[in-house]
Tab-separated table of C-alpha atoms in Angstrom:
chain	number	residue	atom	x	y	z
A	1	ALA	CA	-6.668	-8.665	1.279
A	2	ALA	CA	-6.885	-5.105	0.721
A	3	GLY	CA	-6.373	-3.140	4.096
A	4	VAL	CA	-6.999	0.643	4.976
A	5	ILE	CA	-4.712	2.994	3.689
A	6	GLN	CA	-3.324	5.987	5.436
A	7	SER	CA	-1.180	8.623	3.962
A	8	PRO	CA	1.289	10.183	4.425
A	9	ARG	CA	2.781	7.624	6.942
A	10	HIS	CA	5.036	10.386	8.528
A	11	LEU	CA	4.532	14.233	8.704
A	12	ILE	CA	6.402	17.068	10.197
A	13	LYS	CA	5.226	20.378	10.664
A	14	GLU	CA	5.865	23.380	12.405
A	15	LYS	CA	3.846	25.114	14.875
A	16	ARG	CA	0.681	27.032	13.475
A	17	GLU	CA	0.925	25.273	9.996
A	18	THR	CA	-1.713	23.102	8.824
A	19	ALA	CA	-1.887	19.351	7.829
A	20	THR	CA	-4.140	17.068	6.235
A	21	LEU	CA	-4.135	13.426	6.502
A	22	LYS	CA	-5.771	10.851	4.404
A	23	CYS	CA	-7.637	7.704	4.956
A	24	TYR	CA	-8.727	5.103	2.374
A	25	PRO	CA	-11.073	2.377	3.860
A	26	ILE	CA	-11.393	-1.145	2.839
A	27	PRO	CA	-13.288	-1.596	-0.353
A	28	ARG	CA	-17.211	-1.635	0.379
A	29	HIS	CA	-16.678	-0.559	3.835
A	30	ASP	CA	-18.790	2.837	4.349
A	31	THR	CA	-17.855	3.948	7.741
A	32	VAL	CA	-14.303	5.467	8.893
A	33	TYR	CA	-13.371	6.426	12.181
A	34	TRP	CA	-10.434	8.835	13.178
A	35	TYR	CA	-8.403	7.933	16.450
A	36	GLN	CA	-5.480	9.916	18.013
A	37	GLN	CA	-2.868	8.067	19.980
A	38	GLY	CA	-0.266	10.504	21.828
A	39	PRO	CA	3.030	9.115	22.934
A	40	GLY	CA	2.523	6.423	25.640
A	41	GLN	CA	-1.077	6.797	25.500
A	42	ASP	CA	-4.231	4.723	24.268
A	43	PRO	CA	-5.953	5.828	21.107
A	44	GLN	CA	-8.930	8.473	21.630
A	45	PHE	CA	-11.847	8.537	19.411
A	46	LEU	CA	-11.928	11.786	17.344
A	47	ILE	CA	-14.839	11.651	14.905
A	48	SER	CA	-16.393	9.035	12.578
A	49	PHE	CA	-18.427	9.196	9.353
A	50	TYR	CA	-21.110	6.949	7.784
A	51	GLU	CA	-22.174	7.022	4.539
A	52	LYS	CA	-20.528	10.393	4.137
A	53	MET	CA	-22.204	11.952	7.083
A	54	GLN	CA	-20.647	12.790	10.543
A	55	SER	CA	-22.060	9.638	12.833
A	56	ASP	CA	-20.465	10.150	16.177
A	57	LYS	CA	-18.004	13.054	17.501
A	58	GLY	CA	-15.516	12.533	20.090
A	59	SER	CA	-12.825	14.715	21.561
A	60	ILE	CA	-11.788	16.410	18.408
A	61	PRO	CA	-10.403	20.255	18.757
A	62	ASP	CA	-12.247	22.642	16.957
A	63	ARG	CA	-8.926	23.531	14.985
A	64	PHE	CA	-9.606	20.109	13.355
A	65	SER	CA	-12.049	19.176	10.597
A	66	ALA	CA	-12.932	16.255	8.662
A	67	GLN	CA	-14.944	14.692	6.162
A	68	GLN	CA	-15.971	11.693	3.887
A	69	PHE	CA	-16.016	11.967	0.162
A	70	SER	CA	-18.262	10.287	-2.428
A	71	ASP	CA	-15.598	7.479	-2.717
A	72	TYR	CA	-15.580	6.830	1.031
A	73	HIS	CA	-12.311	8.108	1.439
A	74	SER	CA	-11.823	10.353	4.441
A	75	GLU	CA	-9.626	13.375	5.069
A	76	LEU	CA	-8.687	15.003	8.645
A	77	ASN	CA	-7.580	18.642	8.207
A	78	MET	CA	-5.855	20.047	11.139
A	79	SER	CA	-4.941	23.854	11.329
A	80	SER	CA	-3.054	25.967	13.856
A	81	LEU	CA	-1.141	23.177	14.977
A	82	GLU	CA	0.220	22.727	18.370
A	83	LEU	CA	3.080	20.767	19.896
A	84	GLY	CA	0.531	18.726	21.508
A	85	ASP	CA	-0.896	17.714	18.208
A	86	SER	CA	2.168	15.465	17.968
A	87	ALA	CA	0.645	11.988	17.911
A	88	LEU	CA	-0.083	8.882	15.809
A	89	TYR	CA	-3.283	9.262	13.862
A	90	PHE	CA	-5.154	5.799	13.077
A	91	CYS	CA	-7.928	5.648	10.610
A	92	ALA	CA	-10.154	2.475	10.995
A	93	SER	CA	-13.105	1.255	8.644
A	94	SER	CA	-15.900	-0.826	9.232
A	95	ALA	CA	-18.813	-2.239	6.950
A	96	GLU	CA	-21.492	-2.577	9.441
A	97	PRO	CA	-21.581	-0.025	12.144
A	98	GLY	CA	-23.905	-0.798	14.888
A	99	GLN	CA	-24.306	-4.474	13.780
A	100	GLY	CA	-23.027	-7.172	15.813
A	101	ILE	CA	-19.107	-7.166	16.456
A	102	ASP	CA	-18.874	-4.269	13.875
A	103	GLU	CA	-15.103	-4.957	13.477
A	104	GLN	CA	-13.018	-2.040	13.044
A	105	PHE	CA	-9.958	-2.798	10.748
A	106	PHE	CA	-7.380	-0.085	11.599
A	107	GLY	CA	-4.708	1.339	9.342
A	108	PRO	CA	-1.158	1.631	9.985
A	109	GLY	CA	-1.449	5.223	11.211
A	110	THR	CA	-0.033	8.519	10.301
A	111	ARG	CA	2.765	9.861	12.604
A	112	LEU	CA	2.471	13.584	12.837
A	113	THR	CA	5.498	15.498	14.616
A	114	VAL	CA	4.910	19.178	15.091
A	115	LEU	CA	8.119	21.122	15.697
B	1	GLY	CA	-18.500	8.457	31.288
B	2	GLU	CA	-16.719	5.476	30.333
B	3	ASP	CA	-13.554	4.510	31.870
B	4	VAL	CA	-11.387	1.618	31.007
B	5	GLU	CA	-8.203	0.617	32.892
B	6	GLN	CA	-5.294	-1.762	32.552
B	7	SER	CA	-2.173	-2.525	34.383
B	8	LEU	CA	0.934	-1.090	32.606
B	9	PHE	CA	3.131	-3.808	32.235
B	10	LEU	CA	3.297	-7.686	32.449
B	11	SER	CA	6.491	-9.849	31.978
B	12	VAL	CA	6.573	-13.616	31.542
B	13	ARG	CA	8.630	-16.334	30.102
B	14	GLU	CA	8.331	-17.992	26.935
B	15	GLY	CA	6.164	-21.187	27.350
B	16	ASP	CA	4.245	-19.661	30.332
B	17	SER	CA	0.519	-18.374	30.331
B	18	SER	CA	-0.142	-14.519	30.335
B	19	VAL	CA	-3.158	-12.821	31.679
B	20	ILE	CA	-3.878	-9.307	31.073
B	21	ASN	CA	-6.765	-7.675	33.033
B	22	CYS	CA	-9.041	-4.917	32.395
B	23	THR	CA	-11.718	-3.347	34.371
B	24	TYR	CA	-14.219	-0.977	32.925
B	25	THR	CA	-16.836	1.331	34.426
B	26	ASP	CA	-19.567	1.382	31.692
B	27	SER	CA	-22.459	-1.071	32.569
B	28	SER	CA	-24.069	-0.651	29.124
B	29	SER	CA	-21.182	-1.978	27.176
B	30	THR	CA	-22.207	-4.348	24.455
B	31	TYR	CA	-19.034	-5.830	23.079
B	32	LEU	CA	-15.470	-5.944	24.815
B	33	TYR	CA	-12.305	-6.276	22.416
B	34	TRP	CA	-8.807	-7.106	22.750
B	35	TYR	CA	-6.155	-5.364	20.299
B	36	LYS	CA	-2.564	-6.160	19.842
B	37	GLN	CA	-0.463	-3.170	18.729
B	38	GLU	CA	3.297	-4.003	17.751
B	39	PRO	CA	6.034	-1.168	17.720
B	40	GLY	CA	5.339	1.255	15.006
B	41	ALA	CA	2.386	-0.763	13.830
B	42	GLY	CA	-1.537	-0.381	13.988
B	43	LEU	CA	-4.098	-1.996	15.941
B	44	GLN	CA	-4.795	-5.707	15.162
B	45	LEU	CA	-8.003	-7.154	16.550
B	46	LEU	CA	-7.042	-10.266	18.387
B	47	THR	CA	-10.715	-11.328	19.949
B	48	TYR	CA	-13.806	-9.828	21.267
B	49	ILE	CA	-16.637	-11.167	23.567
B	50	PHE	CA	-20.119	-10.091	23.591
B	51	SER	CA	-21.647	-8.753	27.113
B	52	ASN	CA	-23.952	-11.502	27.409
B	53	MET	CA	-21.188	-13.993	27.167
B	54	ASP	CA	-18.733	-15.081	30.284
B	55	MET	CA	-16.346	-16.793	28.435
B	56	LYS	CA	-14.933	-17.233	24.734
B	57	GLN	CA	-11.903	-19.486	23.817
B	58	ASP	CA	-9.967	-19.035	20.411
B	59	GLN	CA	-6.776	-21.152	19.755
B	60	ARG	CA	-4.247	-19.960	22.684
B	61	LEU	CA	-6.460	-16.957	23.708
B	62	THR	CA	-9.311	-17.287	26.321
B	63	VAL	CA	-11.426	-14.138	27.142
B	64	LEU	CA	-13.046	-14.005	30.463
B	65	LEU	CA	-15.719	-11.395	31.187
B	66	ASN	CA	-17.114	-10.835	34.673
B	67	LYS	CA	-19.924	-8.639	34.056
B	68	LYS	CA	-21.029	-7.972	37.672
B	69	ASP	CA	-17.574	-6.690	38.540
B	70	LYS	CA	-16.930	-5.216	35.248
B	71	HIS	CA	-13.661	-7.038	34.755
B	72	LEU	CA	-11.993	-8.531	31.323
B	73	SER	CA	-9.165	-10.691	31.030
B	74	LEU	CA	-7.314	-11.968	28.216
B	75	ARG	CA	-5.253	-14.984	28.844
B	76	ILE	CA	-2.501	-16.319	26.334
B	77	ALA	CA	-1.623	-19.829	26.586
B	78	ASP	CA	2.134	-20.944	25.566
B	79	THR	CA	3.290	-17.329	25.394
B	80	GLN	CA	5.895	-16.728	22.655
B	81	THR	CA	8.440	-14.160	22.111
B	82	GLY	CA	6.204	-12.772	19.224
B	83	ASP	CA	3.451	-12.235	21.648
B	84	SER	CA	5.627	-8.990	22.834
B	85	ALA	CA	3.388	-6.340	22.301
B	86	ILE	CA	0.919	-3.775	23.962
B	87	TYR	CA	-2.621	-5.277	24.421
B	88	PHE	CA	-5.408	-2.680	24.801
B	89	CYS	CA	-8.933	-3.405	25.817
B	90	ALA	CA	-11.621	-1.396	24.229
B	91	GLU	CA	-15.236	-1.445	24.630
B	92	LYS	CA	-18.040	-0.111	22.775
B	93	ASN	CA	-21.642	0.461	24.134
B	94	ASN	CA	-25.056	1.856	22.846
B	95	ALA	CA	-24.023	5.449	22.860
B	96	GLY	CA	-22.252	5.078	19.533
B	97	ASN	CA	-20.051	3.004	17.348
B	98	MET	CA	-16.770	4.335	18.572
B	99	LEU	CA	-14.071	2.390	20.906
B	100	THR	CA	-13.008	3.363	24.325
B	101	PHE	CA	-9.650	2.057	24.923
B	102	GLY	CA	-7.983	1.245	28.117
B	103	GLY	CA	-4.358	2.655	28.601
B	104	GLY	CA	-2.624	-0.747	27.256
B	105	THR	CA	-0.550	-3.261	29.014
B	106	ARG	CA	2.860	-3.834	27.567
B	107	LEU	CA	3.517	-7.564	27.561
B	108	MET	CA	7.191	-8.687	27.360
B	109	VAL	CA	8.008	-12.277	26.985
B	110	LYS	CA	11.512	-13.492	28.034
B	111	PRO	CA	13.197	-16.359	26.120
């Protein structure tokens, strides 16, 4: 079965550079969530989109922005990178936000290292 | 705000039962979830429970929910070495569809 695809899987950037992370949800899933997991930390919700509109916003820094495109894939844009941005970034998708269990299927994550 | 807490570490012997505990503060939680994360991998949903239930069993997994005490537990029967991973509890409430995770419990299963 198709799963959530994230690219790249690994990314190394210097401080103050920019990075773009991509997420391709499971086919027919219209909702995408972004989470950040720092080293030894639990995943923290950043932002989500439903039908290409922002639906919920969490602890996403102003330096980050995200959007969902017409094909439902999403991109997380990160500017002025800081050392503290080094983390595993997960994307999850779901088909029925707010309905029942609303299972979120997680991608394998993008590991971002900022040097 | 929401707060979800777990103990950091649990070590058991293969074949024993494991019990991983989680406490949360948000009384408006609707669903509570258990996720498994293996090294370098994503999060895999193991099981979930709706807030008006107090128990759910799924093969080797048993979830107990004490809503009064805001306490959730995951029992793994006949724990195997392949169960070694980090287990996260997570909750969702009516404020949105995002998940709030606990800090994770690292389960180590010794042969």
